[in-house]
Amino acid sequence: MWFKLKHFIGNIEETPEPIETNIIGKIPNWINGNFLRNGPGKFEIGNHKFNHWFDGMALLHQFKIDNGQVTYKSRFLSSSSYQVNKETSRIAVSEFGTLTMPDPCKNFFQRFLSRFELPKPTDNGNVNFMTYKGDYYVSTETNYMHKVDPETLESVKKVDWSKFIAVNGATAHPHTEPDGTTYNMGNSYSPKAHYNIIRVPPTKTNEDETLEGATVLCSIPSKDKSRPSYYHSFGESKHYVVFIEQPVKLDLMKIVPDLSCTNYDIFFIWLKLVSSSHNPSSMSELFKQIVYMHVSSPCAALSSGKVKKGGPPPK
Ligand SMILES: [Fe+2]
């Protein structure tokens, strides 16, 4: 068990040149293409270790399936976080569970002041591969993601959501329709916390394009303006986006450096009961309340926690 765990959270070497694989059984001839996955692959930088499994540097994997044969290769995402960590041989950018320690090269006064700077969002896209306008991207849950070449696994461009629409980030689990239109959700925190339904059009006019044409279809105000819910993904049917405002909250007032804090755990709070006026007797009862939390929301398109994308109402 320890042997497996050690490899799960230890540093892994990238293998940018394709290697042969041993195949057990037979892969049907009609399966061809690249099977792409990503995840954390480097947990130690110099003498520093990340505190959380979510924090490891993104390693992109490609299984190339071609006429019954499979080759494998992997490459670390050349993110800004990865590059600066590598150059300084220390963890220089904060991640989900690891706050950056002050740069030892700074003098005492500079280190003191750095405690009062907001953490810079990471672009360590280690959560998921996704497509926008037919191009491949990797992202985490900040405002940054990377457009990547699915053949070489190299980053083509670093993309900032906030340059296109007023969001502070987006989930790593968007939904792409058969026509290529992609829907995602992202929070905005100013002046009050909102959940935003994002639409990215299916086509591009030139190869360099990324999120041009992205729009916010609908903004749903957080029930608690300074404590929006954390969500990792959301649901979608043919005509609706389904969003559940869950009881795990982000405490925005605490997203500032704290002299005593060593990780982001303090930013999350679990609300045992969402509303004191209800007394749910079970988890299903609790979630039923949450799903219907926004029935009278000012968001015109919202109905029972569902945001209409177009088409007839649900039966
Ligand atoms: Fe996920």
Tab-separated table of C-alpha atoms and ligand atoms in Angstrom:
chain	number	residue	atom	x	y	z
A	1	MET	CA	0.000	0.000	0.000
A	2	TRP	CA	2.777	2.434	0.964
A	3	PHE	CA	4.582	1.627	-2.267
A	4	LYS	CA	1.536	2.663	-4.307
A	5	LEU	CA	0.833	5.751	-2.184
A	6	LYS	CA	4.456	6.878	-2.510
A	7	HIS	CA	4.104	6.888	-6.292
A	8	PHE	CA	0.729	8.606	-6.059
A	9	ILE	CA	2.081	11.651	-4.213
A	10	GLY	CA	5.745	11.574	-5.241
A	11	ASN	CA	7.561	13.321	-8.073
A	12	ILE	CA	7.130	11.712	-11.485
A	13	GLU	CA	9.462	12.201	-14.446
A	14	GLU	CA	7.897	13.357	-17.712
A	15	THR	CA	8.283	11.161	-20.802
A	16	PRO	CA	7.969	13.565	-23.746
A	17	GLU	CA	9.158	10.925	-26.226
A	18	PRO	CA	6.501	8.262	-26.945
A	19	ILE	CA	7.080	4.845	-25.391
A	20	GLU	CA	5.574	1.500	-26.373
A	21	THR	CA	2.950	-0.088	-24.138
A	22	ASN	CA	2.025	-3.698	-23.393
A	23	ILE	CA	-1.525	-4.375	-24.497
A	24	ILE	CA	-3.597	-7.120	-22.922
A	25	GLY	CA	-6.425	-8.166	-25.228
A	26	LYS	CA	-7.315	-6.529	-28.515
A	27	ILE	CA	-8.244	-2.903	-29.173
A	28	PRO	CA	-10.953	-2.642	-31.857
A	29	ASN	CA	-9.644	-1.187	-35.110
A	30	TRP	CA	-12.258	1.570	-35.063
A	31	ILE	CA	-10.748	3.139	-31.939
A	32	ASN	CA	-8.099	5.622	-33.065
A	33	GLY	CA	-6.911	8.953	-31.689
A	34	ASN	CA	-5.436	10.500	-28.548
A	35	PHE	CA	-6.757	9.670	-25.097
A	36	LEU	CA	-5.789	12.727	-22.997
A	37	ARG	CA	-5.662	13.034	-19.238
A	38	ASN	CA	-3.993	15.360	-16.752
A	39	GLY	CA	-3.363	15.481	-13.029
A	40	PRO	CA	-0.749	16.415	-10.434
A	41	GLY	CA	2.707	14.919	-11.029
A	42	LYS	CA	5.307	16.901	-9.069
A	43	PHE	CA	4.872	17.441	-5.341
A	44	GLU	CA	8.332	18.601	-4.319
A	45	ILE	CA	10.184	21.699	-5.558
A	46	GLY	CA	13.660	22.078	-4.108
A	47	ASN	CA	13.253	21.598	-0.363
A	48	HIS	CA	9.570	22.558	-0.451
A	49	LYS	CA	6.628	20.154	-0.533
A	50	PHE	CA	3.039	20.903	-1.450
A	51	ASN	CA	0.564	20.357	1.399
A	52	HIS	CA	-2.262	18.945	-0.703
A	53	TRP	CA	-2.659	16.414	-3.499
A	54	PHE	CA	-4.579	19.020	-5.557
A	55	ASP	CA	-1.439	21.215	-5.640
A	56	GLY	CA	0.990	19.056	-7.622
A	57	MET	CA	2.340	20.521	-10.866
A	58	ALA	CA	0.165	19.571	-13.851
A	59	LEU	CA	1.391	16.574	-15.844
A	60	LEU	CA	-0.346	16.007	-19.193
A	61	HIS	CA	-0.703	12.419	-20.435
A	62	GLN	CA	-1.352	11.195	-23.972
A	63	PHE	CA	-2.236	7.621	-24.964
A	64	LYS	CA	-2.050	7.531	-28.766
A	65	ILE	CA	-4.210	4.713	-30.106
A	66	ASP	CA	-3.426	3.788	-33.684
A	67	ASN	CA	-4.640	0.664	-35.429
A	68	GLY	CA	-4.592	-1.516	-32.307
A	69	GLN	CA	-1.270	-0.140	-30.983
A	70	VAL	CA	-0.814	2.348	-28.149
A	71	THR	CA	2.079	4.673	-27.306
A	72	TYR	CA	2.283	6.823	-24.196
A	73	LYS	CA	3.942	10.138	-23.489
A	74	SER	CA	3.652	12.845	-20.854
A	75	ARG	CA	4.803	16.417	-20.399
A	76	PHE	CA	4.626	18.893	-17.534
A	77	LEU	CA	2.425	21.849	-18.387
A	78	SER	CA	4.725	24.782	-19.014
A	79	SER	CA	2.620	27.071	-16.839
A	80	SER	CA	3.888	30.289	-15.298
A	81	SER	CA	3.650	28.559	-11.894
A	82	TYR	CA	5.771	25.644	-13.101
A	83	GLN	CA	8.365	27.928	-14.688
A	84	VAL	CA	8.812	30.221	-11.690
A	85	ASN	CA	8.926	27.263	-9.277
A	86	LYS	CA	11.581	25.647	-11.446
A	87	GLU	CA	13.649	28.821	-11.803
A	88	THR	CA	13.603	29.635	-8.099
A	89	SER	CA	13.735	25.994	-6.936
A	90	ARG	CA	11.013	26.727	-4.415
A	91	ILE	CA	7.217	26.915	-4.293
A	92	ALA	CA	6.781	30.488	-5.469
A	93	VAL	CA	3.068	30.456	-6.373
A	94	SER	CA	0.300	29.539	-3.930
A	95	GLU	CA	-1.909	26.587	-4.760
A	96	PHE	CA	-5.202	25.334	-3.304
A	97	GLY	CA	-3.682	23.867	-0.129
A	98	THR	CA	-0.252	25.502	-0.061
A	99	LEU	CA	0.420	29.170	0.556
A	100	THR	CA	3.633	30.641	-0.809
A	101	MET	CA	6.241	31.296	1.828
A	102	PRO	CA	8.022	34.662	1.664
A	103	ASP	CA	10.943	34.739	-0.748
A	104	PRO	CA	14.102	34.311	1.358
A	105	CYS	CA	15.945	36.561	-1.142
A	106	LYS	CA	13.797	39.539	-0.118
A	107	ASN	CA	14.898	41.688	2.792
A	108	PHE	CA	12.912	41.722	6.027
A	109	PHE	CA	10.831	44.762	5.050
A	110	GLN	CA	9.927	43.318	1.633
A	111	ARG	CA	8.974	39.996	3.241
A	112	PHE	CA	6.777	41.794	5.766
A	113	LEU	CA	4.986	43.729	3.007
A	114	SER	CA	4.489	40.581	0.900
A	115	ARG	CA	2.246	39.244	3.700
A	116	PHE	CA	-0.313	41.869	2.711
A	117	GLU	CA	-0.394	41.094	-1.003
A	118	LEU	CA	-3.283	39.038	-2.351
A	119	PRO	CA	-2.110	35.593	-3.532
A	120	LYS	CA	-1.651	35.545	-7.310
A	121	PRO	CA	-3.942	32.984	-9.010
A	122	THR	CA	-2.157	29.901	-10.250
A	123	ASP	CA	-2.312	28.669	-13.851
A	124	ASN	CA	-1.406	25.107	-12.841
A	125	GLY	CA	-4.040	23.416	-15.019
A	126	ASN	CA	-3.996	19.987	-13.412
A	127	VAL	CA	-7.725	19.251	-13.160
A	128	ASN	CA	-9.127	18.515	-16.600
A	129	PHE	CA	-8.821	18.593	-20.385
A	130	MET	CA	-11.681	20.322	-22.194
A	131	THR	CA	-12.523	21.821	-25.582
A	132	TYR	CA	-13.575	25.314	-26.596
A	133	LYS	CA	-14.239	26.017	-30.282
A	134	GLY	CA	-12.716	22.627	-31.103
A	135	ASP	CA	-9.370	23.442	-29.439
A	136	TYR	CA	-7.982	21.645	-26.394
A	137	TYR	CA	-7.440	23.352	-23.045
A	138	VAL	CA	-6.334	22.338	-19.566
A	139	SER	CA	-7.428	24.224	-16.499
A	140	THR	CA	-7.726	24.318	-12.775
A	141	GLU	CA	-10.416	26.552	-11.213
A	142	THR	CA	-8.815	29.999	-11.395
A	143	ASN	CA	-9.153	32.642	-14.131
A	144	TYR	CA	-6.263	31.045	-16.055
A	145	MET	CA	-6.186	28.075	-18.376
A	146	HIS	CA	-3.858	26.903	-21.141
A	147	LYS	CA	-4.645	26.125	-24.761
A	148	VAL	CA	-2.544	23.043	-25.555
A	149	ASP	CA	-1.456	21.127	-28.615
A	150	PRO	CA	-2.986	17.629	-28.237
A	151	GLU	CA	-0.115	16.097	-30.252
A	152	THR	CA	2.919	17.654	-28.531
A	153	LEU	CA	1.212	18.404	-25.159
A	154	GLU	CA	2.891	21.813	-25.233
A	155	SER	CA	1.133	24.973	-24.103
A	156	VAL	CA	0.110	27.113	-27.066
A	157	LYS	CA	-1.260	30.070	-25.109
A	158	LYS	CA	-2.100	31.106	-21.560
A	159	VAL	CA	-5.688	32.374	-21.500
A	160	ASP	CA	-7.244	34.685	-18.895
A	161	TRP	CA	-11.049	34.391	-18.560
A	162	SER	CA	-11.256	37.859	-16.999
A	163	LYS	CA	-9.954	39.453	-20.217
A	164	PHE	CA	-13.132	38.330	-21.996
A	165	ILE	CA	-15.929	38.372	-19.403
A	166	ALA	CA	-16.320	39.624	-15.831
A	167	VAL	CA	-15.574	36.411	-13.936
A	168	ASN	CA	-12.861	35.523	-11.433
A	169	GLY	CA	-12.546	31.961	-12.678
A	170	ALA	CA	-14.442	29.068	-14.212
A	171	THR	CA	-14.906	25.384	-13.428
A	172	ALA	CA	-12.729	22.729	-15.061
A	173	HIS	CA	-15.843	20.769	-16.069
A	174	PRO	CA	-17.710	22.647	-18.808
A	175	HIS	CA	-20.293	20.931	-21.027
A	176	THR	CA	-19.879	20.955	-24.800
A	177	GLU	CA	-22.973	20.588	-26.979
A	178	PRO	CA	-23.000	18.506	-30.179
A	179	ASP	CA	-22.672	21.728	-32.249
A	180	GLY	CA	-19.522	22.745	-30.299
A	181	THR	CA	-21.112	25.412	-28.084
A	182	THR	CA	-19.647	25.148	-24.590
A	183	TYR	CA	-21.341	26.104	-21.321
A	184	ASN	CA	-19.464	26.705	-18.094
A	185	MET	CA	-19.984	28.438	-14.765
A	186	GLY	CA	-17.729	30.929	-13.027
A	187	ASN	CA	-17.898	33.165	-9.982
A	188	SER	CA	-17.574	36.913	-9.823
A	189	TYR	CA	-16.823	38.420	-6.429
A	190	SER	CA	-17.250	42.139	-6.899
A	191	PRO	CA	-19.200	44.014	-5.670
A	192	LYS	CA	-21.222	40.992	-4.470
A	193	ALA	CA	-20.641	37.311	-5.135
A	194	HIS	CA	-22.478	35.953	-8.162
A	195	TYR	CA	-22.559	32.617	-9.977
A	196	ASN	CA	-22.427	33.167	-13.741
A	197	ILE	CA	-23.572	30.900	-16.566
A	198	ILE	CA	-21.042	31.255	-19.392
A	199	ARG	CA	-21.534	30.462	-23.068
A	200	VAL	CA	-18.593	30.097	-25.473
A	201	PRO	CA	-19.567	30.013	-29.169
A	202	PRO	CA	-18.698	26.921	-31.223
A	203	THR	CA	-16.602	28.447	-33.980
A	204	LYS	CA	-13.621	30.746	-34.385
A	205	THR	CA	-12.641	33.100	-37.170
A	206	ASN	CA	-8.875	32.547	-36.918
A	207	GLU	CA	-6.487	30.008	-35.423
A	208	ASP	CA	-5.188	32.335	-32.693
A	209	GLU	CA	-8.653	32.881	-31.262
A	210	THR	CA	-9.486	31.598	-27.784
A	211	LEU	CA	-12.511	32.846	-25.795
A	212	GLU	CA	-13.579	35.708	-28.083
A	213	GLY	CA	-17.382	35.927	-28.159
A	214	ALA	CA	-17.833	34.376	-24.702
A	215	THR	CA	-20.861	35.800	-22.907
A	216	VAL	CA	-22.448	35.621	-19.462
A	217	LEU	CA	-25.989	34.337	-20.039
A	218	CYS	CA	-27.147	34.813	-16.502
A	219	SER	CA	-25.795	35.924	-13.117
A	220	ILE	CA	-27.245	34.329	-10.002
A	221	PRO	CA	-26.590	36.239	-6.772
A	222	SER	CA	-25.118	34.225	-3.944
A	223	LYS	CA	-27.524	33.897	-1.034
A	224	ASP	CA	-24.715	35.168	1.172
A	225	LYS	CA	-22.889	37.942	-0.720
A	226	SER	CA	-19.546	37.384	1.052
A	227	ARG	CA	-19.755	33.591	1.280
A	228	PRO	CA	-20.568	32.035	-2.098
A	229	SER	CA	-20.778	28.263	-2.338
A	230	TYR	CA	-17.893	26.244	-3.654
A	231	TYR	CA	-18.850	24.069	-6.628
A	232	HIS	CA	-16.659	21.816	-8.721
A	233	SER	CA	-19.132	21.239	-11.531
A	234	PHE	CA	-22.783	21.662	-12.474
A	235	GLY	CA	-25.514	19.814	-14.317
A	236	GLU	CA	-27.000	20.329	-17.742
A	237	SER	CA	-29.999	18.934	-19.599
A	238	LYS	CA	-31.042	19.636	-23.169
A	239	HIS	CA	-32.617	22.986	-22.278
A	240	TYR	CA	-31.412	23.812	-18.776
A	241	VAL	CA	-28.345	24.380	-16.650
A	242	VAL	CA	-28.857	22.910	-13.189
A	243	PHE	CA	-26.970	24.569	-10.366
A	244	ILE	CA	-27.158	23.655	-6.695
A	245	GLU	CA	-25.978	26.216	-4.161
A	246	GLN	CA	-24.246	23.807	-1.823
A	247	PRO	CA	-23.386	24.189	1.869
A	248	VAL	CA	-19.586	24.287	1.419
A	249	LYS	CA	-18.828	28.012	1.344
A	250	LEU	CA	-15.873	30.195	0.416
A	251	ASP	CA	-15.223	32.859	3.005
A	252	LEU	CA	-14.160	35.802	0.833
A	253	MET	CA	-13.289	37.937	3.846
A	254	LYS	CA	-10.536	35.463	4.694
A	255	ILE	CA	-8.921	35.364	1.256
A	256	VAL	CA	-6.209	37.721	2.406
A	257	PRO	CA	-2.832	36.664	3.750
A	258	ASP	CA	-2.786	35.857	7.408
A	259	LEU	CA	0.421	35.716	9.403
A	260	SER	CA	-0.625	32.496	11.065
A	261	CYS	CA	-2.181	30.697	8.132
A	262	THR	CA	-0.351	27.957	6.287
A	263	ASN	CA	-2.985	26.749	3.842
A	264	TYR	CA	-6.373	27.508	2.328
A	265	ASP	CA	-8.416	25.324	4.673
A	266	ILE	CA	-9.555	28.446	6.486
A	267	PHE	CA	-11.253	29.726	3.344
A	268	PHE	CA	-13.742	26.868	3.391
A	269	ILE	CA	-16.535	26.517	5.845
A	270	TRP	CA	-19.177	23.820	6.007
A	271	LEU	CA	-22.588	25.150	6.851
A	272	LYS	CA	-24.249	22.458	8.929
A	273	LEU	CA	-27.660	23.914	8.217
A	274	VAL	CA	-28.193	26.262	5.325
A	275	SER	CA	-31.203	27.881	6.870
A	276	SER	CA	-32.182	27.977	10.514
A	277	SER	CA	-35.818	28.229	9.485
A	278	HIS	CA	-35.666	24.681	8.140
A	279	ASN	CA	-34.867	21.592	10.056
A	280	PRO	CA	-33.964	18.903	7.538
A	281	SER	CA	-34.205	15.412	8.890
A	282	SER	CA	-31.934	13.872	6.261
A	283	MET	CA	-29.331	14.784	3.630
A	284	SER	CA	-31.899	14.347	0.852
A	285	GLU	CA	-34.209	16.753	2.657
A	286	LEU	CA	-31.332	19.211	3.045
A	287	PHE	CA	-30.461	19.064	-0.642
A	288	LYS	CA	-34.101	19.443	-1.628
A	289	GLN	CA	-34.118	22.739	0.243
A	290	ILE	CA	-30.912	23.872	-1.419
A	291	VAL	CA	-32.121	23.008	-4.924
A	292	TYR	CA	-35.178	25.190	-4.423
A	293	MET	CA	-33.289	27.978	-2.691
A	294	HIS	CA	-33.565	30.375	-5.624
A	295	VAL	CA	-37.176	29.978	-6.709
A	296	SER	CA	-37.785	33.684	-6.197
A	297	SER	CA	-34.369	34.763	-7.451
A	298	PRO	CA	-34.228	38.088	-9.319
A	299	CYS	CA	-32.543	36.236	-12.189
A	300	ALA	CA	-35.454	36.180	-14.648
A	301	ALA	CA	-34.502	32.952	-16.390
A	302	LEU	CA	-34.056	31.012	-13.165
A	303	SER	CA	-36.588	28.436	-12.136
A	304	SER	CA	-36.148	26.087	-9.225
A	305	GLY	CA	-32.376	26.206	-9.428
A	306	LYS	CA	-32.398	25.714	-13.195
A	307	VAL	CA	-31.286	28.287	-15.734
A	308	LYS	CA	-33.014	28.119	-19.059
A	309	LYS	CA	-30.743	27.885	-22.103
A	310	GLY	CA	-33.620	28.069	-24.575
A	311	GLY	CA	-36.377	25.693	-25.659
A	312	PRO	CA	-39.527	24.506	-23.900
A	313	PRO	CA	-39.928	24.351	-20.119
A	314	PRO	CA	-39.419	20.976	-18.369
A	315	LYS	CA	-42.457	18.705	-18.019
B	1	FE	FE	-13.291	16.924	-11.216
